Short mmCIF file of C-alpha atoms in Angstrom, two decimals:
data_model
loop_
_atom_site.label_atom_id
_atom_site.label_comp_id
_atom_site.label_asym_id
_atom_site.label_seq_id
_atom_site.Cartn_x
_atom_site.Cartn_y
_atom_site.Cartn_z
CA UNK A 16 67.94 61.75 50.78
CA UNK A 17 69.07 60.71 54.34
CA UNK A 18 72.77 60.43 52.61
CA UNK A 19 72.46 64.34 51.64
CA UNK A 20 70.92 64.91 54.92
CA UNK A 21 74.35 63.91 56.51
CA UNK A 22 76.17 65.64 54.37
CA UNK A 23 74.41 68.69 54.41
CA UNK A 24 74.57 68.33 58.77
CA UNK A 25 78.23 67.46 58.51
CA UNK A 26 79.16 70.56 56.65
CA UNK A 27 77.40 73.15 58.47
CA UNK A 28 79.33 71.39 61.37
CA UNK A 29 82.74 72.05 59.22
CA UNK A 30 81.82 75.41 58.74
CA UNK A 31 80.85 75.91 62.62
CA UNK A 32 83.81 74.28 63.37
CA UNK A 33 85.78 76.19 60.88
CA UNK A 34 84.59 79.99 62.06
CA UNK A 35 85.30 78.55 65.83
CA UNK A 36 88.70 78.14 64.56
CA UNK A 37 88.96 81.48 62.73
CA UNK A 38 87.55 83.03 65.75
CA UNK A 39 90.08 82.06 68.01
CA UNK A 40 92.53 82.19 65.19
CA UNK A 41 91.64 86.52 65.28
CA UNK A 42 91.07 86.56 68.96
CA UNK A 43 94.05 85.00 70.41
CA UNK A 44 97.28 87.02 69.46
CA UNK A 45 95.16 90.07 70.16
CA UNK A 46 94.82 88.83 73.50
CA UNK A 47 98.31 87.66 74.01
CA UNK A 48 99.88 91.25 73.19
CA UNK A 49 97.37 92.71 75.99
CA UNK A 50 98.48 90.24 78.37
CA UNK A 51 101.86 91.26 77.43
CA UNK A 52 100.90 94.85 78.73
CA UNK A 53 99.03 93.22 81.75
CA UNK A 54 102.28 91.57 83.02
CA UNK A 55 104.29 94.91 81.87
CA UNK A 56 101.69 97.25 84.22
CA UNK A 57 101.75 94.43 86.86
CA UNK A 58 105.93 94.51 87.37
CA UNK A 59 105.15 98.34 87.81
CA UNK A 60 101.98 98.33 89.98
CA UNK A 61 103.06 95.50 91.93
CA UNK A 62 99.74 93.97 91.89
CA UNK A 63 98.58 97.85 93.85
CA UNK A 64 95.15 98.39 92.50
CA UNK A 65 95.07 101.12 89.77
CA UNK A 66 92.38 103.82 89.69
CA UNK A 67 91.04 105.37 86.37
CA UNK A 68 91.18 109.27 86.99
CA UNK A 69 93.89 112.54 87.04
CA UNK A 70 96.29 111.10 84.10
CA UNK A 71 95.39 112.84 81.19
CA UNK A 72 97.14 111.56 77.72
CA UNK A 73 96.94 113.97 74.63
CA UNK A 74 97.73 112.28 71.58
CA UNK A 75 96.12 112.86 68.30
CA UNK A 76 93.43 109.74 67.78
CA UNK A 77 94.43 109.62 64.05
CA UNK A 78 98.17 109.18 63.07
CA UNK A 79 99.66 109.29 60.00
CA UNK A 80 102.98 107.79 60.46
CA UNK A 81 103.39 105.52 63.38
CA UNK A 82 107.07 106.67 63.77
CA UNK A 83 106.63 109.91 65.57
CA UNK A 84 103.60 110.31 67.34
CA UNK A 85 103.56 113.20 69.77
CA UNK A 86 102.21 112.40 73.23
CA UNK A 87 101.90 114.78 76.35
CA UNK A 88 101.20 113.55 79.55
CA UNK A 89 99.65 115.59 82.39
CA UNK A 90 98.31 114.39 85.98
CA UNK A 91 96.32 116.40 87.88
CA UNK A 92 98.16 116.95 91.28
CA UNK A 93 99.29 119.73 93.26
CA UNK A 94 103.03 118.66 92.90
CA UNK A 95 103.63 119.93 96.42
CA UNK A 96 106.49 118.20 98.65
CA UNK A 97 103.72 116.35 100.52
CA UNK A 98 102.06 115.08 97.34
CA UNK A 99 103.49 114.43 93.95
CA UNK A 100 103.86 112.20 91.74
CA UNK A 101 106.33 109.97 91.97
CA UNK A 102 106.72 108.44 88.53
CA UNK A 103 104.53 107.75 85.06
CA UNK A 104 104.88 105.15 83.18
CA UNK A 105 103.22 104.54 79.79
CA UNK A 106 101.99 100.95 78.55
CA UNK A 107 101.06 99.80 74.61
CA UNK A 108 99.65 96.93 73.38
CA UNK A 109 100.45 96.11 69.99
CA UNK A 110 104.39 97.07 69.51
CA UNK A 111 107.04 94.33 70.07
CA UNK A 112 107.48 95.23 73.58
CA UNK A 113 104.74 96.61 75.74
CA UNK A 114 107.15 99.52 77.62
CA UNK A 115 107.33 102.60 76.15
CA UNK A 116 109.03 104.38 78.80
CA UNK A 117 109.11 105.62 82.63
CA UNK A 118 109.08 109.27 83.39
CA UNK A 119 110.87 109.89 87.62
CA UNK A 120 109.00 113.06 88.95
CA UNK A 121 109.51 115.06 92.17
CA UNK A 122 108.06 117.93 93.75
CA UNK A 123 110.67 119.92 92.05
CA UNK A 124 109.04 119.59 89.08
CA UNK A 125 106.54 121.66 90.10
CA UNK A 126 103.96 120.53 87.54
CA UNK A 127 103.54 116.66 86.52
CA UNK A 128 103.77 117.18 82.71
CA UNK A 129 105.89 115.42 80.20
CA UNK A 130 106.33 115.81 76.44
CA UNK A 131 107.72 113.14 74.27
CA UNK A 132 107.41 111.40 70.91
CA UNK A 133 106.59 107.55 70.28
CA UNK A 134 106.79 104.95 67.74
CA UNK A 135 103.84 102.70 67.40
CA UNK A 136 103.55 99.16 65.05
CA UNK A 137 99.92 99.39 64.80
CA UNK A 138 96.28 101.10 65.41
CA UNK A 139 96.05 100.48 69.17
CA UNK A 140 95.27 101.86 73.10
CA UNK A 141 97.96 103.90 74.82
CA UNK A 142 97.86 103.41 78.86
CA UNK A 143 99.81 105.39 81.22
CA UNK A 144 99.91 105.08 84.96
CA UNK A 145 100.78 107.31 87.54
CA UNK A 146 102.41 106.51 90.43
CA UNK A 147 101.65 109.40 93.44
CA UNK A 148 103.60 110.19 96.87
CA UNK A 149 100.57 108.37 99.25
CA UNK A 150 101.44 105.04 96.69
CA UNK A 151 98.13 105.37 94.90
CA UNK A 152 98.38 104.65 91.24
CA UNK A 153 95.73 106.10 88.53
CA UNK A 154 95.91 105.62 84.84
CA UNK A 155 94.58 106.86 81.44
CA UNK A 156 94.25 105.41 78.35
CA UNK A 157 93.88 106.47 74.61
CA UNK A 158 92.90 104.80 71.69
CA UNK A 159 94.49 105.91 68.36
CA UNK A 160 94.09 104.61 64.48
CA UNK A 161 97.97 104.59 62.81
CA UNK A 162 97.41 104.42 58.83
CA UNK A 163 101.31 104.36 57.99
CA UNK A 164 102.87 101.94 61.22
CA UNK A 165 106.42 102.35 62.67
CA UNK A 166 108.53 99.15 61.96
CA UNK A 167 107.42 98.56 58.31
CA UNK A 168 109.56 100.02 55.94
CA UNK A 169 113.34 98.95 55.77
CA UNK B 28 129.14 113.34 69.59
CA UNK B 29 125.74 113.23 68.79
CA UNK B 30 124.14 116.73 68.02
CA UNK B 31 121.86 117.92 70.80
CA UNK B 32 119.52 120.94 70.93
CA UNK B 33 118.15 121.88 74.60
CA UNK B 34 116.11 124.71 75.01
CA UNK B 35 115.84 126.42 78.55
CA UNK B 36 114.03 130.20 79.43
CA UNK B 37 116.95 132.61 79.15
CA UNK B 38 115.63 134.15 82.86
CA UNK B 39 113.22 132.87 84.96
CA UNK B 40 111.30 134.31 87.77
CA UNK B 41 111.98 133.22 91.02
CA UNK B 42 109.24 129.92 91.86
CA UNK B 43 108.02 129.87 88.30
CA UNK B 44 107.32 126.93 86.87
CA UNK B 45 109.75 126.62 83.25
CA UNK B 46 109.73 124.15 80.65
CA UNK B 47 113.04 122.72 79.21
CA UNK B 48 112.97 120.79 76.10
CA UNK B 49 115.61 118.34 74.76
CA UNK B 50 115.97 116.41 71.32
CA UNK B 51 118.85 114.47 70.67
CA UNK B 52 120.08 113.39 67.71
CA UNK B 53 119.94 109.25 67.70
CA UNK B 54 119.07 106.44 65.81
CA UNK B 55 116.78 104.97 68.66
CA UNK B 56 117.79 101.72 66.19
CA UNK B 57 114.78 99.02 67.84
CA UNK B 58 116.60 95.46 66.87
CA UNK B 59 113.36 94.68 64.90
CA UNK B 60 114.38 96.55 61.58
CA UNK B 61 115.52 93.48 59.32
CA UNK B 62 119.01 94.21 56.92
CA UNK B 63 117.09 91.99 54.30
CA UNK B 64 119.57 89.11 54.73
CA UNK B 65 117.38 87.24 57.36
CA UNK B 66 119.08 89.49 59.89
CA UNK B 67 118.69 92.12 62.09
CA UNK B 68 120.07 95.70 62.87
CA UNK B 69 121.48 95.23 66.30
CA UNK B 70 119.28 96.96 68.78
CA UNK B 71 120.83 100.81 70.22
CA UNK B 72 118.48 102.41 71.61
CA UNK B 73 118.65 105.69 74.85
CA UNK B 74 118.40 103.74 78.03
CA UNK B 75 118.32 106.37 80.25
CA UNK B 76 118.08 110.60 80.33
CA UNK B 77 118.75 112.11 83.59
CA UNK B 78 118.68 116.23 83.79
CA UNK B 79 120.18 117.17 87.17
CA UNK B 80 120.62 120.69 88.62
CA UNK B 81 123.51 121.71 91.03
CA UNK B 82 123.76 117.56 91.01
CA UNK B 83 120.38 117.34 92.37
CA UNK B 84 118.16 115.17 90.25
CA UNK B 85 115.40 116.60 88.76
CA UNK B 86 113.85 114.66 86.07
CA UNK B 87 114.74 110.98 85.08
CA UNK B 88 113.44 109.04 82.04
CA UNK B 89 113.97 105.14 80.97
CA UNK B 90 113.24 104.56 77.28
CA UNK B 91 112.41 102.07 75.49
CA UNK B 92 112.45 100.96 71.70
CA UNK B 93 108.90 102.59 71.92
CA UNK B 94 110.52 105.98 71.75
CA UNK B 95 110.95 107.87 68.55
CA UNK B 96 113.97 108.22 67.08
CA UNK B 97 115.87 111.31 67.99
CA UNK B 98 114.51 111.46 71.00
CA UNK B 99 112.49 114.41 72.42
CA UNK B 100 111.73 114.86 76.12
CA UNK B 101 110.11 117.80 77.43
CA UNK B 102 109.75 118.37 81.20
CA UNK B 103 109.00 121.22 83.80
CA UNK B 104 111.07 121.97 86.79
CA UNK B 105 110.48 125.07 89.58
CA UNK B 106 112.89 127.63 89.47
CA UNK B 107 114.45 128.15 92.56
CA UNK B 108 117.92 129.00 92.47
CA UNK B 109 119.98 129.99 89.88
CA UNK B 110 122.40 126.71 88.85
CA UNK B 111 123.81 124.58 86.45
CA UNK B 112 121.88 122.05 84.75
CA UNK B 113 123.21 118.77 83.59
CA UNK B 114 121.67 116.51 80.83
CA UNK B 115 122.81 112.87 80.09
CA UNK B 116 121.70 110.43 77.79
CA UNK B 117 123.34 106.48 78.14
CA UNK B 118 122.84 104.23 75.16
CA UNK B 119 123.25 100.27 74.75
CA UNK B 120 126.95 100.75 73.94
CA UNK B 121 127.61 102.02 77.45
CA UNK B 122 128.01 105.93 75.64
CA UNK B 123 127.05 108.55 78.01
CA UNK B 124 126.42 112.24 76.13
CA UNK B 125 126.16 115.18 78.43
CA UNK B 126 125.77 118.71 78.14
CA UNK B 127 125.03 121.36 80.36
CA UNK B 128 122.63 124.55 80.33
CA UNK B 129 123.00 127.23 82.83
CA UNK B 130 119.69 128.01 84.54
CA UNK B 131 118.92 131.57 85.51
CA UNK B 132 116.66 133.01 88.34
CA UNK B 133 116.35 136.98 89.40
#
């Protein structure tokens, strides 16, 4: 009895020890990518704190193919030549880099929108951040399911 | 010569805020698409897109492999003066592609 006892114990530890494993085994690269972004916002921030507000991103939340996703970008800001915004960058997670692109505004502009189409490599969150005149950054985020991902076929 | 199709308002009121669209014609090729042979397409992708008018800067864009092939960029600008506006695109290879739109004001 006391022998199946131990055995019994020892494999519930295995399988503990096993879904600890497969835990991190999911967590981890997950993390990694994001981190990838973190250090990607960071070299454009400069370590400035970023406030969530004004940047609005319109992309549809399901996409079919990941190799064209439309994305418009608008801040909320008078665009005058005393405050504007400076630049826009835009941040993903899961692609093999985590730049999409940088967008230089001035007041000429006149309004802070932009209109482009991405490629993404998987169902993930979109960030962009703002950079305004006074040095204040804001972002805005959206999450999106891709069913056919960019990067797959040959 | 890559094909390019820019669209700017034929007239434009004098302060109004106009749209201009570009798409370029481009592979956007990431460096990540495998040939099937263990290798890899070499990467060529837009670096840079920079729409000036009378040689003032007015909108300037760094891509990355992120960016859809073909590339479409949309921006706003104010009309102020009537001018010339230059687009360029510069790839990996160092190719610079410019055209030029005039930009009318009454």
């Amino acid at each position: 009895m006391s022998g199946f006892d131990l055995s019994f114990l020892s494999r519930r530890r295995a399988l503990i020890a096993g879904a600890g494993a497969l835990s991190t085994l999911i967590v981890r690269p997950a993390r990694a990518t994001t981190e990838t972004m973190q250090a990607a916002i960071h070299a454009f921030s400069h370590g400035a704190p970023i406030r969530q507000g004004r940047l609005k991103l319109d992309i549809p939340p399901l996409v079919e193919n990941g190799n064209s996703v439309p994305l418009v970008i608008t801040v909320d800001s008078p665009m005058t030549e005393k405050d504007f915004v400076k630049a826009v960058a835009v941040f993903n997670e899961r692609n093999p880099q985590p730049n999409i692109a940088t967008f230089h505004l001035g007041p000429r502009s006149g309004r802070a929108f932009i209109s482009t189409r991405i490629r993404l490599g998987d169902s993930q969150t979109i960030m962009a951040i703002a950079q305004l005149s006074d040095g204040t950054l804001w972002s805005g985020s959206a999450e999106l399911i891709v069913t056919l991902p960019a990067c797959v076929e040959n | 010569m890559a094909r390019v199709l820019i669209n700017v308002p034929p007239k434009a009121k004098r302060g109004e805020v106009i749209e201009i669209k570009t798409l370029i014609s481009h592979p956007m090729e990431t460096g990540y698409r495998p040939k099937g042979d263990g290798t890899f397409f070499p990467r060529d992708i837009i670096q840079t897109f920079v729409c000036t008018l009378d040689g003032e800067e007015i909108f300037r864009a760094d891509l990355h492999p992120a960016i859809a092939a073909n590339p479409f960029i949309a921006f706003t600008t104010v009309a102020r003066e009537s001018g010339l506006l230059v687009f360029s695109w510069t790839d990996d290879r160092g190719e610079v592609q410019t055209e030029q739109a005039k930009l009318v004001v009454e």
